[in-house]
Coordinates of C-alpha atoms and ligand atoms in Angstrom, one line a residue:
M861 CA 117.6 113.8 107.6
A862 CA 116.2 116.1 104.6
N863 CA 113.9 113.7 103.0
V864 CA 110.5 112.6 104.5
A865 CA 108.5 110.3 104.3
V866 CA 104.2 110.1 105.2
I867 CA 102.5 107.1 105.9
G868 CA 99.0 105.6 107.1
A869 CA 99.2 104.5 110.3
Q870 CA 95.8 103.5 110.8
W871 CA 93.9 101.8 108.0
G872 CA 93.9 104.7 105.8
D873 CA 91.9 107.8 105.1
E874 CA 94.2 109.3 108.4
G875 CA 94.2 112.8 106.0
K876 CA 98.1 112.2 104.3
G877 CA 97.0 113.4 101.1
K878 CA 96.3 117.2 103.4
V879 CA 99.9 116.6 105.1
V880 CA 101.4 115.7 101.7
D881 CA 99.9 119.0 100.5
W882 CA 100.9 120.8 103.1
L883 CA 104.6 119.4 103.5
A884 CA 104.6 119.8 99.7
S885 CA 105.7 123.3 100.2
R886 CA 108.7 123.0 101.7
A887 CA 109.8 119.7 99.4
D888 CA 111.2 119.4 95.6
V889 CA 109.6 116.7 94.7
V890 CA 107.1 114.3 95.8
V891 CA 107.0 110.6 94.8
R892 CA 104.1 108.1 95.1
F893 CA 105.9 104.3 95.7
Q894 CA 103.7 102.1 96.4
G895 CA 99.7 101.7 95.5
G896 CA 97.5 102.4 92.7
H897 CA 94.1 104.5 92.2
N898 CA 92.6 102.4 95.4
A899 CA 94.0 105.3 97.1
G900 CA 92.0 108.5 97.7
H901 CA 93.1 111.9 99.0
T902 CA 91.8 114.9 99.1
L903 CA 93.6 117.8 99.4
V904 CA 91.5 121.1 100.2
V905 CA 92.8 124.2 99.0
G906 CA 90.2 128.1 99.3
N907 CA 87.3 126.9 97.8
Q908 CA 89.3 124.3 95.5
V909 CA 88.8 120.6 96.5
Y910 CA 91.2 117.8 94.8
K911 CA 90.5 114.4 94.5
L912 CA 93.9 112.5 93.7
S913 CA 94.4 108.8 93.3
L914 CA 97.7 108.5 91.4
L915 CA 98.9 111.9 90.7
P916 CA 101.1 112.6 93.7
S917 CA 99.5 115.4 96.1
G918 CA 102.7 117.6 94.9
V919 CA 101.2 118.5 91.2
V920 CA 98.8 121.0 93.3
N921 CA 101.9 122.9 94.3
G922 CA 103.5 123.0 91.4
K923 CA 106.1 120.5 92.5
L924 CA 107.3 117.9 90.3
G925 CA 105.5 114.8 91.2
V926 CA 106.6 111.0 90.8
I927 CA 105.2 108.2 89.9
G928 CA 107.9 105.4 91.6
N929 CA 108.6 101.4 90.2
G930 CA 106.8 99.9 93.3
V931 CA 103.0 101.8 91.9
V932 CA 100.4 99.4 89.7
I933 CA 99.5 101.9 86.8
D934 CA 96.0 102.2 85.6
P935 CA 97.0 104.3 82.2
E936 CA 93.1 105.0 81.2
A937 CA 92.5 106.1 85.0
L938 CA 95.9 108.1 85.2
L939 CA 94.6 110.4 82.1
G940 CA 91.7 110.8 83.5
E941 CA 92.8 112.2 86.4
I942 CA 95.2 114.1 84.4
D943 CA 92.0 115.8 82.8
R944 CA 90.5 116.0 85.7
V945 CA 92.8 118.1 87.5
R946 CA 93.6 119.9 84.2
S947 CA 90.1 121.4 84.1
Q948 CA 90.0 122.7 87.8
G949 CA 93.6 124.6 86.4
L950 CA 96.3 122.5 86.8
A951 CA 99.4 121.9 84.7
V952 CA 100.0 118.7 84.6
T953 CA 102.7 117.8 81.8
P954 CA 106.1 116.0 81.4
A955 CA 107.8 118.8 82.8
N956 CA 106.1 118.1 86.1
L957 CA 105.4 114.2 86.1
R958 CA 107.4 111.4 85.6
I959 CA 106.7 107.8 85.9
A960 CA 108.7 104.8 86.5
E961 CA 109.3 103.2 83.2
N962 CA 109.7 99.8 85.0
A963 CA 106.1 100.5 86.9
A964 CA 103.6 97.8 86.6
L965 CA 100.0 98.5 84.7
I966 CA 96.9 97.3 85.3
L967 CA 95.0 96.8 82.3
P968 CA 91.0 96.1 81.8
L969 CA 91.6 92.3 83.0
H970 CA 92.6 93.5 86.0
P971 CA 89.0 94.9 88.1
A972 CA 87.2 92.2 85.8
L973 CA 89.3 89.5 88.2
D974 CA 89.4 91.2 91.3
R975 CA 85.5 92.2 91.1
A976 CA 84.7 88.5 90.1
R977 CA 87.0 87.6 92.6
E978 CA 85.2 89.4 95.5
T979 CA 81.5 88.1 94.1
A980 CA 82.8 84.9 94.4
R981 CA 83.7 85.5 97.9
G982 CA 80.2 86.4 99.3
E983 CA 80.3 87.2 102.5
H984 CA 83.7 86.6 103.2
K985 CA 85.0 89.2 100.9
I986 CA 87.7 91.8 101.4
G987 CA 86.2 94.7 100.3
T988 CA 88.3 95.9 97.8
T989 CA 88.2 98.8 96.0
G990 CA 87.6 96.6 93.2
R991 CA 89.9 98.6 90.9
G992 CA 92.7 95.6 90.4
I993 CA 95.4 96.5 92.4
G994 CA 95.4 93.2 94.1
P995 CA 95.6 90.7 90.6
A996 CA 98.0 93.4 89.3
Y997 CA 100.5 92.8 92.0
E998 CA 99.8 89.0 91.7
D999 CA 101.1 89.6 87.7
K1000 CA 104.2 91.8 88.7
V1001 CA 105.8 88.9 91.2
A1002 CA 104.7 86.0 89.0
R1003 CA 106.6 87.8 86.3
R1004 CA 104.1 88.1 83.2
A1005 CA 103.4 92.0 84.1
I1006 CA 102.9 94.3 81.4
R1007 CA 105.0 97.2 82.3
V1008 CA 105.0 101.1 80.7
A1009 CA 108.7 100.5 78.8
D1010 CA 106.7 97.6 77.3
L1011 CA 104.3 100.3 75.6
A1012 CA 107.1 101.3 73.3
E1013 CA 107.2 97.3 72.0
P1014 CA 104.4 96.2 70.3
E1015 CA 105.5 92.6 70.0
T1016 CA 106.4 92.2 73.9
L1017 CA 102.8 93.6 74.4
S1018 CA 102.0 91.0 72.0
H1019 CA 103.6 88.0 72.9
K1020 CA 102.9 89.4 76.6
L1021 CA 99.0 89.8 76.2
D1022 CA 99.4 86.0 74.9
E1023 CA 100.7 84.4 78.3
L1024 CA 98.2 86.6 80.6
L1025 CA 95.2 86.5 78.1
L1026 CA 95.9 81.9 78.9
H1027 CA 95.9 82.7 82.6
Y1028 CA 93.2 85.7 82.7
N1029 CA 90.6 83.9 79.9
T1030 CA 90.3 80.7 81.8
L1031 CA 90.2 82.1 85.7
L1032 CA 87.7 84.5 84.4
A1033 CA 85.7 81.6 82.6
G1034 CA 86.1 79.4 85.4
L1035 CA 84.0 82.4 87.4
G1036 CA 81.1 82.7 84.9
V1037 CA 82.3 85.9 83.6
E1038 CA 83.3 87.9 80.3
T1039 CA 86.8 87.3 79.0
F1040 CA 88.5 89.0 76.9
E1041 CA 90.3 89.4 73.1
K1042 CA 93.6 89.7 72.7
Q1043 CA 93.6 92.1 69.4
K1044 CA 91.1 94.6 71.7
L1045 CA 93.4 94.8 74.3
L1046 CA 96.4 95.4 72.4
D1047 CA 94.8 98.2 70.0
H1048 CA 93.7 99.7 73.3
L1049 CA 98.0 99.4 74.7
L1050 CA 98.8 100.6 71.9
A1051 CA 96.4 103.6 71.8
L1052 CA 97.1 104.4 75.2
A1053 CA 101.0 104.2 74.6
P1054 CA 101.6 107.8 72.9
K1055 CA 100.0 109.0 75.7
I1056 CA 102.3 107.9 78.5
L1057 CA 105.1 107.1 77.5
P1058 CA 105.9 110.9 76.9
F1059 CA 106.1 110.9 81.0
A1060 CA 108.5 107.6 80.8
E1061 CA 112.0 107.3 82.1
P1062 CA 114.4 105.5 83.9
L1063 CA 113.1 107.0 87.1
W1064 CA 116.0 105.6 89.4
L1065 CA 118.6 108.3 87.3
R1066 CA 116.4 111.0 88.1
M1067 CA 116.1 110.2 91.8
D1068 CA 119.9 109.5 92.0
E1069 CA 120.4 113.0 90.7
L1070 CA 118.1 114.6 92.6
R1071 CA 119.1 112.9 95.7
R1072 CA 122.6 114.1 94.8
A1073 CA 122.0 117.9 94.3
G1074 CA 120.5 118.1 97.9
K1075 CA 116.9 118.4 96.8
R1076 CA 114.2 117.7 99.3
I1077 CA 112.4 114.7 98.6
L1078 CA 108.7 113.6 100.1
F1079 CA 107.1 110.4 99.4
E1080 CA 103.5 110.1 99.7
G1081 CA 102.6 106.9 100.9
A1082 CA 98.9 105.6 100.5
Q1083 CA 96.7 103.2 102.3
A1084 CA 98.2 102.1 105.7
V1085 CA 100.1 99.8 107.8
M1086 CA 97.7 97.6 109.2
L1087 CA 96.6 97.0 105.1
D1088 CA 100.2 96.4 104.6
V1089 CA 100.0 92.7 102.8
D1090 CA 102.8 91.7 105.7
H1091 CA 102.2 93.8 108.7
G1092 CA 98.4 94.6 107.9
T1093 CA 95.4 92.2 109.0
Y1094 CA 95.8 89.8 106.4
P1095 CA 94.0 88.5 104.4
F1096 CA 91.9 91.9 104.9
V1097 CA 94.7 94.4 103.8
T1098 CA 95.9 95.8 100.3
S1099 CA 98.3 94.0 97.9
S1100 CA 101.3 96.0 98.6
N1101 CA 104.0 97.0 101.8
T1102 CA 103.2 100.1 102.8
V1103 CA 105.5 100.8 105.2
A1104 CA 107.9 103.2 104.6
A1105 CA 110.8 101.3 104.0
T1106 CA 109.0 100.8 100.9
A1107 CA 109.5 104.6 99.5
A1108 CA 113.0 103.5 98.4
S1109 CA 112.3 100.4 96.8
G1110 CA 109.5 101.8 94.9
S1111 CA 111.2 104.7 94.2
G1112 CA 114.6 103.2 93.1
L1113 CA 116.5 104.5 95.7
G1114 CA 118.8 103.5 98.5
P1115 CA 117.0 102.7 102.3
S1116 CA 119.1 105.5 103.6
A1117 CA 117.0 108.1 101.5
V1118 CA 114.1 107.6 103.3
G1119 CA 115.2 110.2 106.1
F1120 CA 112.2 111.4 108.6
V1121 CA 108.9 109.1 108.9
L1122 CA 105.7 111.1 109.3
G1123 CA 103.1 108.7 110.6
I1124 CA 99.5 109.8 110.1
A1125 CA 96.5 108.6 112.5
K1126 CA 93.3 110.0 113.3
A1127 CA 92.5 111.2 116.3
Y1128 CA 89.8 108.2 116.1
T1129 CA 90.0 105.2 114.0
T1130 CA 88.0 104.6 110.7
R1131 CA 88.4 101.8 108.5
V1132 CA 86.6 100.8 104.6
G1133 CA 85.9 97.2 103.5
S1134 CA 85.8 94.3 106.1
G1135 CA 88.2 93.1 108.4
P1136 CA 88.5 93.4 112.4
F1137 CA 88.1 96.5 113.9
P1138 CA 88.3 96.5 117.6
T1139 CA 87.0 99.7 119.1
E1140 CA 84.5 100.0 116.3
L1141 CA 81.6 101.6 117.6
H1142 CA 77.7 100.5 116.5
D1143 CA 76.3 103.3 118.5
A1144 CA 75.0 106.9 118.4
T1145 CA 78.9 107.7 119.0
G1146 CA 80.0 105.8 116.2
Q1147 CA 77.1 107.5 113.8
L1148 CA 78.4 111.1 115.0
L1149 CA 81.9 110.5 114.3
G1150 CA 80.9 109.5 110.9
D1151 CA 78.7 112.4 110.4
R1152 CA 81.0 115.1 111.7
G1153 CA 83.8 113.7 110.1
Q1154 CA 82.4 113.1 106.8
E1155 CA 83.4 109.4 106.5
F1156 CA 83.0 108.2 103.2
G1157 CA 85.0 106.6 100.9
T1158 CA 87.2 108.9 98.3
V1159 CA 86.8 106.0 96.1
T1160 CA 84.4 104.0 96.6
G1161 CA 81.7 106.4 98.0
R1162 CA 80.9 103.1 101.1
R1163 CA 80.6 104.7 104.8
R1164 CA 83.8 104.2 106.7
R1165 CA 83.3 102.0 109.8
C1166 CA 84.1 104.3 112.6
G1167 CA 85.8 103.7 116.5
W1168 CA 87.6 105.2 119.4
F1169 CA 91.3 106.1 118.9
D1170 CA 93.5 102.6 119.1
A1171 CA 96.4 103.0 120.9
A1172 CA 97.5 99.5 120.9
L1173 CA 97.0 99.4 117.3
V1174 CA 99.1 102.7 115.9
R1175 CA 101.6 101.8 118.5
Q1176 CA 102.5 98.2 116.8
G1177 CA 101.7 100.6 113.3
V1178 CA 104.3 103.5 114.8
K1179 CA 107.2 100.0 115.2
V1180 CA 106.4 98.2 112.2
G1181 CA 106.2 101.7 110.1
G1182 CA 109.5 102.7 111.5
V1183 CA 107.4 106.1 112.4
H1184 CA 109.4 109.1 114.2
G1185 CA 107.1 111.5 114.4
L1186 CA 103.4 111.1 114.2
A1187 CA 100.8 113.5 112.7
L1188 CA 97.6 113.3 114.6
T1189 CA 94.6 114.3 112.4
K1190 CA 90.8 115.3 112.4
L1191 CA 91.4 116.6 116.6
D1192 CA 88.5 119.2 115.6
V1193 CA 85.6 116.1 114.6
L1194 CA 85.8 115.1 118.6
D1195 CA 84.8 118.6 119.9
G1196 CA 81.9 118.6 122.3
L1197 CA 81.8 114.8 123.2
P1198 CA 81.7 114.6 126.7
E1199 CA 84.0 111.9 127.5
L1200 CA 86.6 110.0 125.1
K1201 CA 88.0 106.2 125.1
I1202 CA 91.4 105.5 124.6
C1203 CA 91.7 101.9 123.7
T1204 CA 95.1 100.5 125.6
G1205 CA 95.1 97.0 124.5
Y1206 CA 92.8 93.7 124.1
R1207 CA 92.0 91.2 126.3
I1208 CA 92.1 87.9 124.5
E1209 CA 90.5 84.7 126.2
G1210 CA 91.2 86.3 128.8
A1211 CA 94.5 87.2 129.0
L1212 CA 95.5 91.2 128.1
V1213 CA 97.9 91.8 124.9
R1214 CA 99.5 94.8 123.9
H1215 CA 99.1 94.3 120.1
L1216 CA 97.0 93.0 118.1
P1217 CA 97.6 89.1 116.7
A1218 CA 98.7 87.8 113.2
A1219 CA 95.7 85.2 113.7
P1220 CA 92.1 86.2 111.8
G1221 CA 90.7 83.9 114.7
A1222 CA 92.5 86.0 117.8
Q1223 CA 92.0 88.8 115.8
A1224 CA 88.3 88.7 115.8
K1225 CA 87.8 87.9 119.8
A1226 CA 90.4 90.6 120.7
A1227 CA 88.3 92.9 122.7
P1228 CA 89.8 96.4 123.6
E1229 CA 90.9 97.6 127.0
Y1230 CA 89.7 101.6 127.7
E1231 CA 90.9 104.1 128.9
V1232 CA 88.3 107.0 129.7
M1233 CA 89.1 110.5 129.1
E1234 CA 87.3 113.6 130.1
G1235 CA 86.4 116.1 126.6
W1236 CA 86.3 119.6 125.5
S1237 CA 83.6 122.0 124.6
A1238 CA 85.6 124.3 122.7
S1239 CA 86.0 124.3 119.4
T1240 CA 89.2 123.0 118.0
R1241 CA 88.1 123.7 114.4
G1242 CA 90.5 125.6 112.6
A1243 CA 93.5 125.8 115.3
R1244 CA 96.5 127.2 114.3
S1245 CA 98.6 127.3 117.3
W1246 CA 98.7 124.8 120.3
A1247 CA 97.6 127.7 122.5
D1248 CA 94.6 127.8 121.3
L1249 CA 93.7 124.2 122.2
P1250 CA 91.3 123.6 125.2
A1251 CA 93.9 121.9 128.1
Q1252 CA 91.4 119.0 127.8
A1253 CA 92.5 118.5 124.0
V1254 CA 96.1 118.8 124.7
K1255 CA 95.9 116.5 127.4
Y1256 CA 94.7 113.8 124.8
V1257 CA 97.7 114.2 122.5
R1258 CA 100.1 114.2 125.3
R1259 CA 98.6 111.0 126.5
I1260 CA 98.4 109.3 122.9
E1261 CA 101.9 110.3 122.5
E1262 CA 102.6 108.1 125.6
L1263 CA 100.6 105.1 124.6
V1264 CA 102.1 105.1 121.0
E1265 CA 105.7 105.6 121.9
A1266 CA 106.2 108.2 119.4
P1267 CA 105.6 112.2 119.5
V1268 CA 103.1 113.8 117.9
T1269 CA 104.8 116.6 116.0
L1270 CA 101.6 117.9 113.6
L1271 CA 98.1 118.4 114.3
S1272 CA 95.5 118.6 111.4
T1273 CA 92.2 120.8 113.2
S1274 CA 90.0 121.0 109.9
P1275 CA 90.7 120.4 105.6
E1276 CA 91.8 123.3 104.7
R1277 CA 95.6 123.4 104.1
E1278 CA 96.4 126.1 106.5
D1279 CA 94.8 124.7 109.5
T1280 CA 97.9 122.8 110.8
I1281 CA 100.1 123.2 113.7
L1282 CA 103.7 122.3 113.2
M1283 CA 105.6 121.4 116.3
K1284 CA 108.4 120.1 114.5
D1285 CA 109.4 120.2 111.2
P1286 CA 109.8 116.8 109.9
F1287 CA 112.5 118.2 107.1
E1288 CA 114.8 119.3 110.5
G1289 CA 115.2 115.7 110.5
Ligands
GDP893 P1 94.5 109.9 102.5 O1 93.6 108.6 102.2 O2 94.7 109.6 103.9 O3 94.7 111.2 101.7 O4 92.5 111.0 103.5 P2 91.3 111.1 102.5 O5 91.5 112.7 102.0 O6 90.8 109.7 101.7 O7 90.6 111.2 104.2 C1 90.7 112.5 104.8 C2 89.6 113.2 104.9 O8 89.4 114.2 106.2 C3 89.3 114.4 104.1 O9 87.9 114.6 103.4 C4 89.9 115.3 104.7 O10 89.6 116.6 103.8 C5 89.9 115.7 106.1 N1 90.6 115.9 106.7 C6 92.1 115.9 107.1 N2 92.0 116.5 107.9 C7 90.9 116.7 108.7 C8 91.3 117.3 110.1 O11 92.3 117.8 110.6 N3 89.8 118.0 110.4 C9 88.9 117.3 109.6 N4 87.6 117.4 109.9 N5 88.8 116.8 108.1 C10 89.9 116.4 107.8
IMO894 P1 93.7 105.6 100.8 O1 95.5 105.9 100.5 C1 90.9 102.8 102.9 C2 91.2 98.9 101.5 C3 90.1 98.2 100.7 C4 89.8 97.0 101.3 C5 91.7 96.4 101.2 C6 92.0 95.8 99.8 O2 93.3 106.7 100.3 O3 94.5 105.7 102.8 P2 92.6 97.0 97.4 O4 91.7 97.4 96.3 O5 93.5 97.8 97.6 O6 93.0 95.2 97.1 O7 91.7 96.7 98.8 O8 91.8 97.7 101.5 N1 92.2 100.3 101.2 C7 92.2 101.4 101.7 N2 91.5 101.8 102.7 N3 92.3 104.1 102.3 C8 92.7 103.3 101.4 O9 93.7 104.6 100.9 C9 92.7 102.6 100.7 N4 93.2 101.7 99.7 C10 93.1 100.3 99.8 O10 88.8 98.7 101.4 O11 89.4 96.7 102.8
MG895 MG1 92.0 108.2 101.5

């Protein structure tokens, strides 16, 4: 198993960016395969902080970065991000960034509909990032999306815009928001075309070549299993499949290419946006986790909801995500807490269940069953070896391994790249 796929095992923001950045030094290419600029991955390298949304985290390591066909690409957001990281001293050129020519685009009408629908939902809103992700994936499945390769064909753009606008302007007008003019959108796309097209190619060909040459491929997931459109807490999910199986279809490779699946989980739980969260804490401990963990959305700036580690949820994520090993992050945030709770299952109307059921009513009723563990007082922050960890912290990690039914193969003890403990190299399979 020479390749590695990194996916979130909870509700996102587990520290995938940090782990991918750290692993990228051992890889030849880093691939984004789903999601879009709803993702926010923070990388801390020395005194530089990189906040990436669409660019694969490998660009920070000077590795080839590729954006697969499974990603929805907002061309303006991509160019903005390229400019931002360039101003931080990184080179992003067609030599180190490639984009699948068959990826669907996000146009300005997508965030407009995303936001208008959220407003209309009122208190039932999903809490989306407002970046047009849902509408863009809807268009892809509905076979009316404009794709990267279409940018080279003004006539294709023109007739696709007619179909899109028929659909969007009807909806937008119905929701009482401003509609779009075809000529303006066409001019916008034609102006973006020469900036995007140099990065575009039939990516599946390159992926096949890389694979046959024995290059190490690192797949960088966005969002997480519990936000997966099939396996997550539907409808409070994102609009793509986030599980590791998508790494193959989202980059034009067969399923055997995926290799070792590394699930990333925080040592506690957070969530942005609406939806069920059985172990959420509304008390001082929840506040403390949020403050210490600096739990603010990278994309939205919204405060993340915080709670205890939910082993039932992560166990579910491990199974549906196909996780071989877990990377546990932010252990340091738990330093000094006198006791820690781990959710082992839920009580729903008197019955004990070990997974979150699919029906929203049952999810809302799921009351966590906790196991209580003693905390530790010594600091784990910045620990770089297993031997540096207090005995209770080791016990906590071991108990998590038992409950989620997966080994912890990597630990992260600060936002810094090098503050990482490797138990098993995922590239060794
Ligand atoms: P991603 O979306 O999964 O890539 O995660 P984000 O980057 O959105 O959020 C994770 C946050 O936690 C970032 O601010 C990271 O710098 C930070 N982080 C990652 N690992 C650790 C860790 O082990 N300890 C602490 N304290 N912070 C971490
Ligand atoms: P990373 O890759 C956390 C959440 C949104 C909302 C739901 C749907 O940084 O882990 P969308 O805009 O995708 O239609 O919103 O999904 N969400 C995320 N939460 N981390 C993310 O990405 C997320 N991307 C989307 O908050 O609840
Ligand atoms: Mg994030």
